[in-house]
Short mmCIF file of C-alpha atoms in Angstrom, two decimals:
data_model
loop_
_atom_site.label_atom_id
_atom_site.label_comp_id
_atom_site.label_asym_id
_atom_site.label_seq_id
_atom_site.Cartn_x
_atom_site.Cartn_y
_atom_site.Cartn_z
CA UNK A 1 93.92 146.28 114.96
CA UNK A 2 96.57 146.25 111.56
CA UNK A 3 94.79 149.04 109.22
CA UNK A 4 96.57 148.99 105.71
CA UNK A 5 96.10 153.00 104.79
CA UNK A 6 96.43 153.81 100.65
CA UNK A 7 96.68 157.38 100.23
CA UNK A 8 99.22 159.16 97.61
CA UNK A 9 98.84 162.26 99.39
CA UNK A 10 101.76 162.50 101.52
CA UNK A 11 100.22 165.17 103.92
CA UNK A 12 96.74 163.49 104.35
CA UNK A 13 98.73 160.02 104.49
CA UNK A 14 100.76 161.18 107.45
CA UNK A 15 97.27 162.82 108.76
CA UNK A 16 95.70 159.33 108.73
CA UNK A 17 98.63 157.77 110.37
CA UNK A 18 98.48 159.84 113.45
CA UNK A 19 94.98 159.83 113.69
CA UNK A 20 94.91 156.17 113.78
CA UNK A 21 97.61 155.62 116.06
CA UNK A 22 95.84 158.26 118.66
CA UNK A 23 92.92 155.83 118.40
CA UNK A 24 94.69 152.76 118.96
CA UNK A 25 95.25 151.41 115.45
CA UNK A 26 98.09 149.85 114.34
CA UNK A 27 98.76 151.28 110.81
CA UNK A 28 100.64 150.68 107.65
CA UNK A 29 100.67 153.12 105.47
CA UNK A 30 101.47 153.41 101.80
CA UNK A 31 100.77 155.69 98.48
CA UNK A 32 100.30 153.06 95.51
CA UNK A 33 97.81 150.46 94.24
CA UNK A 34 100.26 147.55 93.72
CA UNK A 35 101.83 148.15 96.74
CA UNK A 36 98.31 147.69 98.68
CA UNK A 37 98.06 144.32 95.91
CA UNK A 38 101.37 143.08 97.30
CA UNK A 39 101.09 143.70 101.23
CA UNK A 40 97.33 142.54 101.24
CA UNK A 41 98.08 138.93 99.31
CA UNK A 42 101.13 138.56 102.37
CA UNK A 43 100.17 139.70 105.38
CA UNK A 44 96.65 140.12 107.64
CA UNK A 45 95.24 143.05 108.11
CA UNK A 46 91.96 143.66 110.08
CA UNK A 47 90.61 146.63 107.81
CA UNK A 48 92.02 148.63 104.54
CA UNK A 49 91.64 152.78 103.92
CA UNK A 50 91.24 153.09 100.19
CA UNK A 51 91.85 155.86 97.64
CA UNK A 52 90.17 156.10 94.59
CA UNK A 53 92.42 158.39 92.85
CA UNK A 54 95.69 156.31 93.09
CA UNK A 55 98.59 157.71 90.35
CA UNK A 56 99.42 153.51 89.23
CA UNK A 57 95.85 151.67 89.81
CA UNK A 58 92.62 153.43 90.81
CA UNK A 59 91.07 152.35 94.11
CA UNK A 60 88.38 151.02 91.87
CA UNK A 61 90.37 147.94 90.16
CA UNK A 62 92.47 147.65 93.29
CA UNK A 63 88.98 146.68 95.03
CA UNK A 64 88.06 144.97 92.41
CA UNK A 65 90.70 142.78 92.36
CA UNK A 66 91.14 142.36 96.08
CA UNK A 67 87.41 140.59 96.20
CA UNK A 68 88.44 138.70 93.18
CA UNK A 69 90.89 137.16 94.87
CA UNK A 70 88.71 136.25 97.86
CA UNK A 71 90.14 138.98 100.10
CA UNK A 72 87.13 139.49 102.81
CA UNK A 73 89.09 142.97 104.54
CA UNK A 74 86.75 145.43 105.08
CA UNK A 75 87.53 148.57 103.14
CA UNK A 76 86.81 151.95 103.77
CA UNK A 77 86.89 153.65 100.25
CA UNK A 78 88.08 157.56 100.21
CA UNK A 79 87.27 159.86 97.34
CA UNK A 80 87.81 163.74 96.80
CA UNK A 81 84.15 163.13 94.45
CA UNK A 82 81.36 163.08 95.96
CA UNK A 83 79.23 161.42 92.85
CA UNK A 84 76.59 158.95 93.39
CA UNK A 85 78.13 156.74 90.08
CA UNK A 86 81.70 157.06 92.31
CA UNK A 87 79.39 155.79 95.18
CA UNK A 88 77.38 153.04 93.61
CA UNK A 89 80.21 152.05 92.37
CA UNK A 90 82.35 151.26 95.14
CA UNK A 91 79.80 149.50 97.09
CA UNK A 92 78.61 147.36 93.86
CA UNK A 93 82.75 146.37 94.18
CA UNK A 94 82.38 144.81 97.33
CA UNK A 95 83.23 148.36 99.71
CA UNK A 96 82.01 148.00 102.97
CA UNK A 97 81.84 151.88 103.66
CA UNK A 98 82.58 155.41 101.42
CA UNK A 99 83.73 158.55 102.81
CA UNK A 100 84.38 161.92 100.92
CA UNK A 101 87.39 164.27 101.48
CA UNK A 102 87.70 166.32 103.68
CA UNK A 103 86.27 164.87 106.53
CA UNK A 104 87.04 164.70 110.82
CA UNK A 105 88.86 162.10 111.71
CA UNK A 106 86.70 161.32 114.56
CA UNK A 107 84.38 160.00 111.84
CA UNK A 108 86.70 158.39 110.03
CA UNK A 109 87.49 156.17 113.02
CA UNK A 110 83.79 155.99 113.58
CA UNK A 111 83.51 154.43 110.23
CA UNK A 112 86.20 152.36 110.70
CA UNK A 113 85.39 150.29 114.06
CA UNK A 114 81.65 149.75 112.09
CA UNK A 115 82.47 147.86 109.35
CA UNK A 116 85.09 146.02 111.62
CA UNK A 117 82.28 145.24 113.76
CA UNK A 118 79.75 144.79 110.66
CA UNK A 119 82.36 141.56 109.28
CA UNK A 120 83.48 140.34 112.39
CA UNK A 121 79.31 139.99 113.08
CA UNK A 122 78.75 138.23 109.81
CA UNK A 123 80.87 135.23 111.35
CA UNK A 124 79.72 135.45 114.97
CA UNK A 125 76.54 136.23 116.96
CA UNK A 126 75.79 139.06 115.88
CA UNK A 127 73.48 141.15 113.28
CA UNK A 128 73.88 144.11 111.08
CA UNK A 129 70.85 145.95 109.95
CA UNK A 130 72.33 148.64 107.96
CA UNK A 131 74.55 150.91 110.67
CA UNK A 132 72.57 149.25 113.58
CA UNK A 133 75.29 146.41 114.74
CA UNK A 134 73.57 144.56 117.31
CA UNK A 135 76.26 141.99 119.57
CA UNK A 136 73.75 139.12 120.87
CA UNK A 137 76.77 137.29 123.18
CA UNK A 138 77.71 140.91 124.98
CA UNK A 139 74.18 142.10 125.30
CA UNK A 140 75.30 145.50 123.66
CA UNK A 141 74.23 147.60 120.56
CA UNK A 142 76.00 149.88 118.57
CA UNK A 143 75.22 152.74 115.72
CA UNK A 144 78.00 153.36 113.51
CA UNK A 145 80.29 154.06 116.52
CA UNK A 146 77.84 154.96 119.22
CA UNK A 147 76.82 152.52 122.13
CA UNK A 148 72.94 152.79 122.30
CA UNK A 149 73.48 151.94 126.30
CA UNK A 150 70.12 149.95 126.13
CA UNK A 151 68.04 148.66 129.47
CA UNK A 152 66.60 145.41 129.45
CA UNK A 153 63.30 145.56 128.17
CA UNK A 154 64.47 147.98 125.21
CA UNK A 155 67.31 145.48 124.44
CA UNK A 156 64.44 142.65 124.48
CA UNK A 157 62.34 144.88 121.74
CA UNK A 158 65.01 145.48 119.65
CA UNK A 159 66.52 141.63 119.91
CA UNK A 160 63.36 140.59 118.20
CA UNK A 161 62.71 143.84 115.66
CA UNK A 162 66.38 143.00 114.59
CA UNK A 163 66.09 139.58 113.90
CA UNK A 164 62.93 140.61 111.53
CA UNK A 165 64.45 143.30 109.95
CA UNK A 166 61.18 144.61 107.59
CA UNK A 167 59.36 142.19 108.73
CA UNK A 168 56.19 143.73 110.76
CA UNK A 169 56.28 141.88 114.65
CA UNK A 170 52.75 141.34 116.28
CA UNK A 171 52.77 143.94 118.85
CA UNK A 172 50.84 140.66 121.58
CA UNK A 173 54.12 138.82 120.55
CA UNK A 174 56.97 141.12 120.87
CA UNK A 175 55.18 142.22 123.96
CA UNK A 176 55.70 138.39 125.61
CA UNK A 177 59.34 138.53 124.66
CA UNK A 178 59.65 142.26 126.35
CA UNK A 179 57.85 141.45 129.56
CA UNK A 180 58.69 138.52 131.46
CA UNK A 181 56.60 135.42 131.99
CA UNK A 182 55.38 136.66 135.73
CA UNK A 183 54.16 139.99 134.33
CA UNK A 184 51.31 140.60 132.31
CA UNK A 185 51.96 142.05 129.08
CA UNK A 186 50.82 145.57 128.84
CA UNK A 187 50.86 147.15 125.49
CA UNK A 188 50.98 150.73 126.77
CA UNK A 189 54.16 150.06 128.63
CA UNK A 190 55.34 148.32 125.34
CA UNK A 191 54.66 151.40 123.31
CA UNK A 192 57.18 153.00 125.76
CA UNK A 193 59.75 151.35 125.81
CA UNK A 194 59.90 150.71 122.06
CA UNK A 195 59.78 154.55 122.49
CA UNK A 196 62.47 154.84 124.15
CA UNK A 197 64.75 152.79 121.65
CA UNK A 198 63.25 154.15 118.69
CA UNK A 199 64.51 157.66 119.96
CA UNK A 200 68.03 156.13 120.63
CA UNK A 201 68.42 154.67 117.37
CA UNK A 202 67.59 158.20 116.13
CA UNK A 203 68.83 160.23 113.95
CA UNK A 204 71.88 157.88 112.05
CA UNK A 205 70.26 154.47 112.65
CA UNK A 206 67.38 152.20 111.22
CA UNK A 207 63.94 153.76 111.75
CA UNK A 208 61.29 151.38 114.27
CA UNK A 209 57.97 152.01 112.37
CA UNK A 210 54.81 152.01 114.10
CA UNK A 211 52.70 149.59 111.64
CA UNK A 212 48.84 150.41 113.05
CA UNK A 213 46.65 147.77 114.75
CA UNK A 214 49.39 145.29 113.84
CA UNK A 215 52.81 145.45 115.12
CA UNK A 216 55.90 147.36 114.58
CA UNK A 217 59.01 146.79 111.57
CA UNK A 218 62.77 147.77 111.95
CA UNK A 219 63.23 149.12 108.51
CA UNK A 220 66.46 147.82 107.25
#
């Protein structure tokens, strides 16, 4: 994957360039807002790494004027400040993620992959229920960067829970779609295995409420 990298700092810059390269990334890298203006309106690039505090144009209008263009990149917005307004901000500006200096690379990666995941879902089958990215043609889920390595009947549970997300599901209905047709439903052995994925969701990804004597709700 091409990863356009805006960053004036000239040490972190050449930080983010080897990190991405160790991980696989193809990167461009560069230290100015009308540069990242120029490259983005010529040539593809499967995900952008953002600075706010740019020394020509802030992160903020760059963003801003990316989306108003139409640009559909998923950007990963950096920021020394770690203020809710810088926050709100950036996602109200079409950001797909935010991350605040310093930080491990490992999670900047991380962050990375998800929101290249999260837009490449939006156009195939696939859902995104906040960092829960859920592939329905490879039969795999991920959180932010972690494979939830799911078994059958858990992948079954959260199939349905994620295609509801806040939505309470019957427990007698997700129960027929976790056990199949030859099998009587059992809801103790449902409670179980929506156990089991509730716990591997845990502690970065959406939450599976237990709704009593009705059902249970993925909270998005």
């Amino acid at each position: 994957m091409r990863i356009l990298v805006v960053e004036d700092d000239k040490a972190l810059r050449h930080s983010l360039d080897a990190s991405l390269r160790e991980a696989g990334f193809e990167a461009m890298c560069i230290d100015s807002g009308e540069q990242a203006l120029l490259l983005e309106s010529s040539e593809a690039f499967d995900a952008a790494i953002l600075d706010i505090g740019l020394p020509d144009i802030d992160g903020f209008e760059v963003l801003r004027t990316l989306r108003l263009r139409g640009s559909s990149t998923p950007v990963l917005m950096l920021t020394a400040r770690d203020a809710l307004g810088d926050r709100v901000a950036g996602l109200d500006l079409g950001a797909d993620d935010y991350l605040v200096k310093p930080f491990a690379p490992s999670e900047l990666v991380a962050r990375l992959r998800a929101i290249v995941r999260r837009r490449q879902g939006q156009a195939a089958g696939a859902v995104v229920v906040g960092t829960l990215f859920c592939d329905w043609g490879a039969g795999r889920a991920w959180v932010n960067d972690r494979d939830l390595a799911l078994r059958p009947r858990e992948w079954a549970a959260l199939r349905v829970l994620a295609s509801r997300p806040g939505q309470v599901v019957d427990r007698d209905l997700l129960a027929a779609e976790v056990f199949p047709q030859d099998e009587a439903p059992s809801l103790n052995a449902l409670e179980i295995h929506v156990g089991r994925l509730r716990r591997k969701l845990q502690p970065d990804g959406p939450a599976v409420t237990n709704i009593r004597g009705r059902g249970y709700r993925l909270e998005p």
